[in-house]
Short mmCIF file of C-alpha atoms in Angstrom, two decimals:
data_model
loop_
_atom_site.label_atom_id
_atom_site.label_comp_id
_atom_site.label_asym_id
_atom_site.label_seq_id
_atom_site.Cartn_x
_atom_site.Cartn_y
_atom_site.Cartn_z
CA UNK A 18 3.16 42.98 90.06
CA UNK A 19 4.42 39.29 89.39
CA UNK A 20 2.76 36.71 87.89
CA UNK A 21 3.51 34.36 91.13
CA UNK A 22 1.10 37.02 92.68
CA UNK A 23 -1.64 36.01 90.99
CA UNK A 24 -4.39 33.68 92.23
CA UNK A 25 -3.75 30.78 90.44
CA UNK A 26 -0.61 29.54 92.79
CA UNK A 27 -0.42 28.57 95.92
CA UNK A 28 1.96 29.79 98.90
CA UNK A 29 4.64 26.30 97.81
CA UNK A 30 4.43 27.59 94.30
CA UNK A 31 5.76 30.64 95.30
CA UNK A 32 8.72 28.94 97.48
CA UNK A 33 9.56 26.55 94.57
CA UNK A 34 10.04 29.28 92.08
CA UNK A 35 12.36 31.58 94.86
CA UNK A 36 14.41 28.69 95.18
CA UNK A 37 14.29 27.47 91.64
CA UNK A 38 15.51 30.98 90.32
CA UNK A 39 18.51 31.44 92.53
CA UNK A 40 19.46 27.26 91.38
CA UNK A 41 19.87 28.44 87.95
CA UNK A 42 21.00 31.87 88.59
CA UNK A 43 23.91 29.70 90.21
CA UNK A 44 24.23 26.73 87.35
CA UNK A 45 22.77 27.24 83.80
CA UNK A 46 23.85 29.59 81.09
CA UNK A 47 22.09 30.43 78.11
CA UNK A 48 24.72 30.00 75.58
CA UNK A 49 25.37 26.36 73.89
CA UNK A 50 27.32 23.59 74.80
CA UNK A 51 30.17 22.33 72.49
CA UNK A 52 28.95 18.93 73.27
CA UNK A 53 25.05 18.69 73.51
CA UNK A 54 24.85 14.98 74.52
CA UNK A 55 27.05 15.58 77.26
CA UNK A 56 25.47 19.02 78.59
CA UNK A 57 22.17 17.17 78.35
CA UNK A 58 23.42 13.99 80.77
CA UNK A 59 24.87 16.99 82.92
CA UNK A 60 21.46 19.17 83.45
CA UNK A 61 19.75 15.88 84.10
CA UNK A 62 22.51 14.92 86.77
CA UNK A 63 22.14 18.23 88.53
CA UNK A 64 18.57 19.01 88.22
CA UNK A 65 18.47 15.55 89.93
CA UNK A 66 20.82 15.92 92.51
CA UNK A 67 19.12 18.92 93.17
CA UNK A 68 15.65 17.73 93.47
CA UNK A 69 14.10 19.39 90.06
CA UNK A 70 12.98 16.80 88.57
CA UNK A 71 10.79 15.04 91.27
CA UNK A 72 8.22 17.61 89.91
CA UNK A 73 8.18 16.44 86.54
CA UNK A 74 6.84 12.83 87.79
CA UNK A 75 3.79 12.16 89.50
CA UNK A 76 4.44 12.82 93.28
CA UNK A 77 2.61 11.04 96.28
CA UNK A 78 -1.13 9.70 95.30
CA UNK A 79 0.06 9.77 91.60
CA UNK A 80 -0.66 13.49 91.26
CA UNK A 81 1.26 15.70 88.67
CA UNK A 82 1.49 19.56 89.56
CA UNK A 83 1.18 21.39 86.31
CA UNK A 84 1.78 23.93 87.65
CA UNK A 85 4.99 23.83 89.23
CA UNK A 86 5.97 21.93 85.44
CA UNK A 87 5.36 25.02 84.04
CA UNK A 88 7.06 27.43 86.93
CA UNK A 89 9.90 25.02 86.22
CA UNK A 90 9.95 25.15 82.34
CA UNK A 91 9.63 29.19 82.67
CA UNK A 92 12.17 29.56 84.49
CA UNK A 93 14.92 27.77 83.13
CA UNK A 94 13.83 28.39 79.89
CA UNK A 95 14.75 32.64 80.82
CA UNK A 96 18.51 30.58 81.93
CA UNK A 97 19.22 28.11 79.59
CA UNK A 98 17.24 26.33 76.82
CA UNK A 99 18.87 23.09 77.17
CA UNK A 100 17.96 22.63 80.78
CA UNK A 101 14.30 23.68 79.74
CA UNK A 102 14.71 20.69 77.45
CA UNK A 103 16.10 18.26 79.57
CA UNK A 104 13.54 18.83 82.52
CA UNK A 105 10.49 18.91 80.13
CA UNK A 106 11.93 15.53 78.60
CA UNK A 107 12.46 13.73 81.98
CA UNK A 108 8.58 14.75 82.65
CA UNK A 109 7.52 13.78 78.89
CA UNK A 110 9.18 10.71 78.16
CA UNK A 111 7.78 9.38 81.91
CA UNK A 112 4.41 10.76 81.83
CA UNK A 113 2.37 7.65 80.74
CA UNK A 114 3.99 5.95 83.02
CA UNK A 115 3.25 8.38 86.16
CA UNK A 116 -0.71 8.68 84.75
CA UNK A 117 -0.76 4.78 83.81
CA UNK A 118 1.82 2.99 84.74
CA UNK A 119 1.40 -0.26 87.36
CA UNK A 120 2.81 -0.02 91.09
CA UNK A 121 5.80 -1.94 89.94
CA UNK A 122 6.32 0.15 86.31
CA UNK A 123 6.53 3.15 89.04
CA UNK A 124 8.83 2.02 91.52
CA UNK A 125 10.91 0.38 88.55
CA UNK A 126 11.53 3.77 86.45
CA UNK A 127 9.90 6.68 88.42
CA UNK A 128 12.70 6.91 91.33
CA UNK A 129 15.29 7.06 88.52
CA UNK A 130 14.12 9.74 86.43
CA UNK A 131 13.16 11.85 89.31
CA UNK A 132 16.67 11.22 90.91
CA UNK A 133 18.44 12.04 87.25
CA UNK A 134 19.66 8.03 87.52
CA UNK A 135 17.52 7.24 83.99
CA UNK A 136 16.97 9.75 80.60
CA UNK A 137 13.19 9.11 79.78
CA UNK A 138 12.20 9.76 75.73
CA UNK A 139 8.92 9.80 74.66
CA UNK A 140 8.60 7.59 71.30
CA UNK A 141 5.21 8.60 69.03
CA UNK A 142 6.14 10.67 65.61
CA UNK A 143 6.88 8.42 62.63
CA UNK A 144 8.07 9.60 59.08
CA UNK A 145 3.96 9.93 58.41
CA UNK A 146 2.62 10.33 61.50
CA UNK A 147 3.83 13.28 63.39
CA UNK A 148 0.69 15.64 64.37
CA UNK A 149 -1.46 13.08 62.81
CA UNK A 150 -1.20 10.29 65.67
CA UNK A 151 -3.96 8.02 63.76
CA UNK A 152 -1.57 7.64 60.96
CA UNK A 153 1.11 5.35 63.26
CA UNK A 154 2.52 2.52 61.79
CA UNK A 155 4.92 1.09 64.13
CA UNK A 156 3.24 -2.63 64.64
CA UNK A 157 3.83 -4.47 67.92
CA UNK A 158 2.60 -7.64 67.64
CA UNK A 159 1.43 -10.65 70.19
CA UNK A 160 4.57 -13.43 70.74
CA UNK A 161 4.27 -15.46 73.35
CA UNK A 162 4.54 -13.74 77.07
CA UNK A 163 5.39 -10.46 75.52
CA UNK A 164 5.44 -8.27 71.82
CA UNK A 165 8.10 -7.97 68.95
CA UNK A 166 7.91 -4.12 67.74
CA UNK A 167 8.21 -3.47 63.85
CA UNK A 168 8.64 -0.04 62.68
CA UNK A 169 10.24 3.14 62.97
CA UNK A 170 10.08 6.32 65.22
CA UNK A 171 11.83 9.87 64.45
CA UNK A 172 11.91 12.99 65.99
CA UNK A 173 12.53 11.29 68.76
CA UNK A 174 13.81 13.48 71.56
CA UNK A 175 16.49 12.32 74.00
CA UNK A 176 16.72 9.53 70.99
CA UNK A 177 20.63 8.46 71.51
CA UNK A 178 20.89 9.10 74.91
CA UNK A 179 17.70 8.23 76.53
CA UNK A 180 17.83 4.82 78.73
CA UNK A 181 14.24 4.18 77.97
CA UNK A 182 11.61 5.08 75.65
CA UNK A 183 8.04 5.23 75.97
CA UNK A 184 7.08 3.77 72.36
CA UNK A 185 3.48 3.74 71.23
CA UNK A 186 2.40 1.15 68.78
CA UNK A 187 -0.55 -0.37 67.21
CA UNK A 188 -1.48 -4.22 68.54
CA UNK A 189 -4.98 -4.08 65.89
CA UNK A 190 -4.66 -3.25 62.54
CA UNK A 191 -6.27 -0.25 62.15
CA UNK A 192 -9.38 -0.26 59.32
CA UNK A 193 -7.66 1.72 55.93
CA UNK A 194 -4.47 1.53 57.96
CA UNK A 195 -5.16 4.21 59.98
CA UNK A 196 -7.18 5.60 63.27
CA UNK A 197 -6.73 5.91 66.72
CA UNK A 198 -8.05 2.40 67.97
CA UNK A 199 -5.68 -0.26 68.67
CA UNK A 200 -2.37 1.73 69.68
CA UNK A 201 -0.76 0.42 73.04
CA UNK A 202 2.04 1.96 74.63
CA UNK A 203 5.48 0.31 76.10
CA UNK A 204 8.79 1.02 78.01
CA UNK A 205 11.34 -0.42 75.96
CA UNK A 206 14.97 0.06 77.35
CA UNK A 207 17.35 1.48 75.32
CA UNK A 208 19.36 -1.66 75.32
CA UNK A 209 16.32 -3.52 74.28
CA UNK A 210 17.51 -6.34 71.49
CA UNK A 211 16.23 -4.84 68.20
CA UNK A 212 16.31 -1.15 68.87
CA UNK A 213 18.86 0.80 67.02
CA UNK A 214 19.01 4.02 66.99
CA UNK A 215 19.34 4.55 62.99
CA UNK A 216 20.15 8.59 62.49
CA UNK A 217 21.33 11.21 64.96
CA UNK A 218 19.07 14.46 63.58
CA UNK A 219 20.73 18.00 63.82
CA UNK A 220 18.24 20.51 63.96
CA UNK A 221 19.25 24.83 64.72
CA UNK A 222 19.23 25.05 68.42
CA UNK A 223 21.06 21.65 69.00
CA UNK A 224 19.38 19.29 70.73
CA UNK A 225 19.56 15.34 71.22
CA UNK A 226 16.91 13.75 68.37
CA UNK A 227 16.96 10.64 66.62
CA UNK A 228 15.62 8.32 64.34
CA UNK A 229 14.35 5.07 66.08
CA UNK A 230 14.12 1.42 64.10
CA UNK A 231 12.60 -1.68 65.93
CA UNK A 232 13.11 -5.02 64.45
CA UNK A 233 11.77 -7.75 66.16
CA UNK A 234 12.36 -5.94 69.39
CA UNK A 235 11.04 -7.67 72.05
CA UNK A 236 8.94 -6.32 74.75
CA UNK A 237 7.76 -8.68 77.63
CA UNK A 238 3.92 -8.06 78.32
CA UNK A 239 4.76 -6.60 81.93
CA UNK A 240 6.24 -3.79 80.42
CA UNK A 241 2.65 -2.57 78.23
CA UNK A 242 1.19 0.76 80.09
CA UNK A 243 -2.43 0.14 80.69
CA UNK A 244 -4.87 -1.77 78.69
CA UNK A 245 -3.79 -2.89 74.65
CA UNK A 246 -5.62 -0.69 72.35
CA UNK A 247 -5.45 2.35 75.32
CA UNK A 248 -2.44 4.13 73.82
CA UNK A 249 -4.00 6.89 71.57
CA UNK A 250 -5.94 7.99 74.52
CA UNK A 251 -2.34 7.84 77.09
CA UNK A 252 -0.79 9.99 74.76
CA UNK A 253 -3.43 12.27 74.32
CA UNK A 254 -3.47 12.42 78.31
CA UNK A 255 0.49 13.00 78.40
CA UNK A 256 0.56 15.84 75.64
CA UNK A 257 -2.59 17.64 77.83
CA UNK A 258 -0.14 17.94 80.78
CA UNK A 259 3.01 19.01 78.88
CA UNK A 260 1.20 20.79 75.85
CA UNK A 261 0.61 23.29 78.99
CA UNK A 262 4.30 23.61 79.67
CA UNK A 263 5.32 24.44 76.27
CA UNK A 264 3.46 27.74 76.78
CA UNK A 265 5.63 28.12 79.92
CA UNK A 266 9.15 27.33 78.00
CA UNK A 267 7.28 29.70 75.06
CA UNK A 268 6.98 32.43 78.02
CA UNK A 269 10.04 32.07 79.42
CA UNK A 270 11.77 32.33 76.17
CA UNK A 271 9.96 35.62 75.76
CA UNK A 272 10.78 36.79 79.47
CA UNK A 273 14.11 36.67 78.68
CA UNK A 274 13.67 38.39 75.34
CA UNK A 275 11.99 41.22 76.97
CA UNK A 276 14.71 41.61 79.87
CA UNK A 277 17.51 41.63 77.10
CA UNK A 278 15.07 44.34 74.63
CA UNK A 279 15.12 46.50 78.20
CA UNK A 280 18.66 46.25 78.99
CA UNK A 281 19.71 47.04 75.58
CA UNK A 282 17.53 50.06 74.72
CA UNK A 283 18.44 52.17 77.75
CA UNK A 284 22.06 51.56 77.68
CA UNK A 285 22.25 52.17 73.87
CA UNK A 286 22.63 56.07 72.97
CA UNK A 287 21.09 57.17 69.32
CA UNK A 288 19.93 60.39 68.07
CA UNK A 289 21.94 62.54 71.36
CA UNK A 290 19.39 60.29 73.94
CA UNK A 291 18.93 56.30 74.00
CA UNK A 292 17.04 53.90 71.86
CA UNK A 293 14.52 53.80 74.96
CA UNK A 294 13.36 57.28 74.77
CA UNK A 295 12.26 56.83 70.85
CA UNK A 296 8.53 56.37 70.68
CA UNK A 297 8.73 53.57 68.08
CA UNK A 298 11.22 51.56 70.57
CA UNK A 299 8.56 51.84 73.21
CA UNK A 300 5.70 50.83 71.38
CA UNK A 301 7.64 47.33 70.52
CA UNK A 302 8.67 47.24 74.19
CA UNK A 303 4.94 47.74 74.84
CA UNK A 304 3.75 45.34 72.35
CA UNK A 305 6.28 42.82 73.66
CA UNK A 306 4.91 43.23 77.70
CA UNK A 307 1.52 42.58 76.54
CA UNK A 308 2.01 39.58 74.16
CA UNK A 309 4.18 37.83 77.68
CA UNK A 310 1.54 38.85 80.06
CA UNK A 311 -1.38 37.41 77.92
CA UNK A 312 0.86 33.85 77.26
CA UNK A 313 1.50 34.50 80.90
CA UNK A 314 -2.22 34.13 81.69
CA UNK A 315 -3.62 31.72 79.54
CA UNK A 316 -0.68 29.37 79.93
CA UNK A 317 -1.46 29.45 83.91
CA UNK A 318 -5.05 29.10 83.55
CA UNK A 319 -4.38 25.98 81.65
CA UNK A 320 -2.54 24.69 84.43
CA UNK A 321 -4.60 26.29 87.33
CA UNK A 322 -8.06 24.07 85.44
CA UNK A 323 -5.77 20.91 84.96
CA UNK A 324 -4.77 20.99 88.43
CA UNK A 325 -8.15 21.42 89.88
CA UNK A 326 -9.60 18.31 87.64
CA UNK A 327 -10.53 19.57 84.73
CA UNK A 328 -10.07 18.33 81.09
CA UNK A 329 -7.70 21.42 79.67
CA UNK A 330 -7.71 20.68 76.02
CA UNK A 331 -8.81 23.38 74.73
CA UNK A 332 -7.30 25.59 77.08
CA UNK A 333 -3.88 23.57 76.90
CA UNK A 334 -4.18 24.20 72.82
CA UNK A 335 -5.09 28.15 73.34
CA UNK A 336 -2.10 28.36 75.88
CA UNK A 337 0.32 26.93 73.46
CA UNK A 338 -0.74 28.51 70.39
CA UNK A 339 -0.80 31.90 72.16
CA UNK A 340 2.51 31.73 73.69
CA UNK A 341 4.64 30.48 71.25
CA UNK A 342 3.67 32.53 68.35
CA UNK A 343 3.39 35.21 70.61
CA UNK A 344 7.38 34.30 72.22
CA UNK A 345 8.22 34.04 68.22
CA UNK A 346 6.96 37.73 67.54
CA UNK A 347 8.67 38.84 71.20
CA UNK A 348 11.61 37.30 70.13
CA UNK A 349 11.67 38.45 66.43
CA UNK A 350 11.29 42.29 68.08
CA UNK A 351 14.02 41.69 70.40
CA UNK A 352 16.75 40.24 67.94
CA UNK A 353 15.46 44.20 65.81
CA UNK A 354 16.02 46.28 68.61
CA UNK A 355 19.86 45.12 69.31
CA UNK A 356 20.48 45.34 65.58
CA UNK A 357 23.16 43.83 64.07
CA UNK A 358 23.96 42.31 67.29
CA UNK A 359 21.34 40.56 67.46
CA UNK A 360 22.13 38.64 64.15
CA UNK A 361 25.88 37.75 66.03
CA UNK A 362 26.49 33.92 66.77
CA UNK A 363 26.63 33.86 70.19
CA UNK A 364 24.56 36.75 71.22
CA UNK A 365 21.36 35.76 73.84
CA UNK A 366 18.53 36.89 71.47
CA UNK A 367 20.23 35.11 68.32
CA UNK A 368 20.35 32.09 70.57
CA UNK A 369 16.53 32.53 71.43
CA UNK A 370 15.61 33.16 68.06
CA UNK A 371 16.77 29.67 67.09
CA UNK A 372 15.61 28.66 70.31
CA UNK A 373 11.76 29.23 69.99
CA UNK A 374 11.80 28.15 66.39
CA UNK A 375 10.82 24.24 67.25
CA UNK A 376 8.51 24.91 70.12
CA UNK A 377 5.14 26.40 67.51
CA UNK A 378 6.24 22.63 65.87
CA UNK A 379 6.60 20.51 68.73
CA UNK A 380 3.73 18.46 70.63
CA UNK A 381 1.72 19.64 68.19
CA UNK A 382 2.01 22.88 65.15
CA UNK A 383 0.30 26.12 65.68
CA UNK A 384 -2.29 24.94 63.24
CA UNK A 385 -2.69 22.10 64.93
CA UNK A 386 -3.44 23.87 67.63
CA UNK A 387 -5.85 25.69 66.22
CA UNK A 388 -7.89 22.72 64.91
CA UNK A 389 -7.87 21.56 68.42
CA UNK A 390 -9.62 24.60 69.38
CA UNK A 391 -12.36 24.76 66.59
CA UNK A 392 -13.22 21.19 67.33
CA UNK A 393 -13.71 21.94 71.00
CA UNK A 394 -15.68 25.32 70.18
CA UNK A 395 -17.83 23.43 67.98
CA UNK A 396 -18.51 20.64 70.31
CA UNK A 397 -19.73 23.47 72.65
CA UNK A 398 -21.92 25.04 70.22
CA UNK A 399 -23.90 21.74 69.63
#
C-alpha cells in the first residue's frame, strides 16, 4: 500500500505527486554538481518553468498546502538533494511574506519566486542566535521613512545567490539584551546598499550558505512584514509550515536509502545465496521499513492538522525529530549493507549520508525539538 493511499490526501494530492515523480524521473540526479551556485539557479529555473514552485507560496486566498510542500520535498529529495533544497528555500525564504505580507509585498515578490524569476533566503541565525531566536542581535533601527539594519546573519541559506532576503531584526531593545519582543521582519534585496555578503560557508553536502553583514542598510518602511515588534511570532509561524517539510526531505532521504538497501542486497551473492536471504540483512531491511513508515505518518499528520487549521507545533517538532533521526539511522544501515561501496565518493548512499547530516540541525536541532515537545506536553498537563 502507498502512503498517497492514505486518508490524509486528497484526490489533487495524488495527481500532483504522479506528475511530480515522472518531472524528476526526467530532470534531477542525485549525484553533485561541479558548480553548486549554478545547479541551484538551474533547479529554480526549471522547477519554475515547470510550475513546482507555485506550491511553495501561498496560492489563491493566501492558503499554503502543507501538504503538497511536503509531497514535493519527498519526492525530490528520493531524486536529488539539491532540488529538495532549492524548492524548500523558494517556500522558506518567502513564507512570511505569503502568511504576512501586504497585497502589494505579494504581487511585488510572490509571482517571481513562484515563476523561478527571484531566489528567496530566509535571514534569522546569527553567530549567537541560531536555535535560540531570543538571543538576535541584528538592530534595525527607525530613520526617517524607513530603517538602517546593523548586524550580522550566518547560516544563511541561498546567502550569495538569493535576490532577496527575509531578515528579522529587533526595532526595541530587548530587556538583558535578549527575548522575543521587539523583532520585526523585512525584505531587503540583495542589492540593498549596505548588505554584503561577508563569507561563502562550505559545509559536506554542498550547498549555497553565507555569512550576511548589514551596515547602515537601508530598508524603506513599506518593505517591514506586518506590525514592528511581530517578527518572533512570523518566524515562529514560517518554521511551523516548513519544520513539517523537513520530515518529508528526512523521509525522502530515507525512501531512497531503502530502495538502494533493496536493490543492493538481492543482486549481491554471499555465502552461495545473496545478502537478502541472510536473516541479519532482513532484520535491518525490516528495521529500516518501519523507521520510513512511522516518519511517513507523523510527518503527514503534521501536515494533514496544519492544513485543516490547527496549530501543529508539537506535532511539526515530533514529525521532524522522528524523521530525521530516524532517515540518519536508515541511512547509516544502508551505507553498511553496500559495504565498502557505500564509503565510495560518488556512490548514492555516501551522497545521502552527507546529505541527511544538516537536516537533525536545521530549522531547529533534534534537541531542540525535543524541548519543543516537553513544553507543549507540559502545557497540556496543566
Amino acid at each position: 500500500m502507498s502512503h498517497l493511499d492514505w486518508p490524509f490526501f486528497e484526490p489533487h494530492h495524488r495527481a500532483f505527486a504522479a506528475r511530480l515523480e515522472a518531472w524528476c524521473a526526467a530532470h534531477l540526479s542525485v549525484h553533485h554538481a561541479a558548480d553548486t551556485d549554478a545547479r541551484c539557479r538551474e533547479l529554480v529555473g526549471l522547477m519554475g518553468q515547470a510550475g513546482w514552485l507555485q506550491h511553495a507560496v501561498a496560492g489563491d486566498g493566501g492558503a499554503i498546502d502543507t501538504r503538497a510542500i511536503c509531497i514535493a520535498r519527498d519526492t525530490l529529495a528520493r531524486h536529488e538533494g539539491l532540488a529538495d533544497f532549492a524548492f524548500a528555500m523558494q517556500g522558506l525564504g518567502s513564507g512570511a511574506i505569503s502568511l504576512a505580507g501586504s497585497e502589494a509585498q505579494k504581487a511585488a515578490w510572490l509571482p517571481r519566486v513562484a515563476a523561478g524569476e527571484a531566489i528567496a533566503a530566509f535571514a534569522l541565525s546569527e553567530p549567537q542566535a541560531g536555535s535560540d531566536v531570543a538571543a538576535l542581535q541584528c538592530r534595525a533601527e527607525r530613520e526617517g521613512d524607513g530603517y538602517r539594519l546593523h548586524g550580522e546573519k550566518t547560516w544563511i541559506s541561498n546567502g550569495g545567490i538569493a535576490d532577496f532576503y527575509v531578515v528579522f531584526a529587533r526595532t526595541e531593545p530587548a530587556p538583558g539584551g535578549r527575548g522575543a519582543k521587539g523583532i520585526s521582519a523585512f525584505i531587503v534585496p540583495a542589492d540593498a546598499p549596505g548588505l554584503q555578503v561577508a563569507e561563502r560557508i562550505e559545509v559536506i553536502a554542498p550547498h549555497p550558505l553565507a555569512r550576511l553583514v548589514f551596515d547602515g542598510c537601508h530598508v524603506p518602511a513599506a518593505n517591514r512584514l506586518g506590525a514592528e515588534g511581530e517578527g518572533f511570532k512570523l518566524a515562529m509561524r514560517t518554521l511551523d509550515v516548513f519544520r513539517t517539510s523537513v520530515a518529508a526531505a528526512a523521509l525522502g532521504f530515507a525512501r531512497r536509502a531503502l530502495q538502494e538497501a533493496l536493490a543492493r542486497t538481492q543482486a549481491r551473492p554471499m555465502f552461495g545465496q545473496h545478502l537478502a536471504d541472510l536473516p541479519l540483512a532482513q532484520a535491518k531491511l525490516a528495521d529500516m521499513a518501519c523507521r520510513v513508515d512511522g516518519a511517513a505518518l507523523l510527518t503527514y499528520r503534521a501536515a494533514w492538522l496544519r492544513d485543516q487549521g490547527r496549530t501543529v507545533t508539537q506535532e511539526a517538532a515530533m514529525a521532524k525529530l522522528v524523521a530525521t533521526e530516524g532517515a540518519q539511522r536508515v541511512i547509516d544501515d544502508a551505507l553498511q549493507l553496500h559495504g565498502g561501496l557505500g564509503v565510495r565518493s560518488g556512490a548514492v548512499v555516501e551522497s545521502l549520508y552527507r546529505e541527511i547530516r544538516a537536516l537533525r540541525i536545521y530549522e531547529g536541532a533534534s534537541e531542540v525539538q525535543q524541548l519543543i515537545i516537553a513544553r507543549e506536553l507540559l502545557k497540556g498537563a496543566v
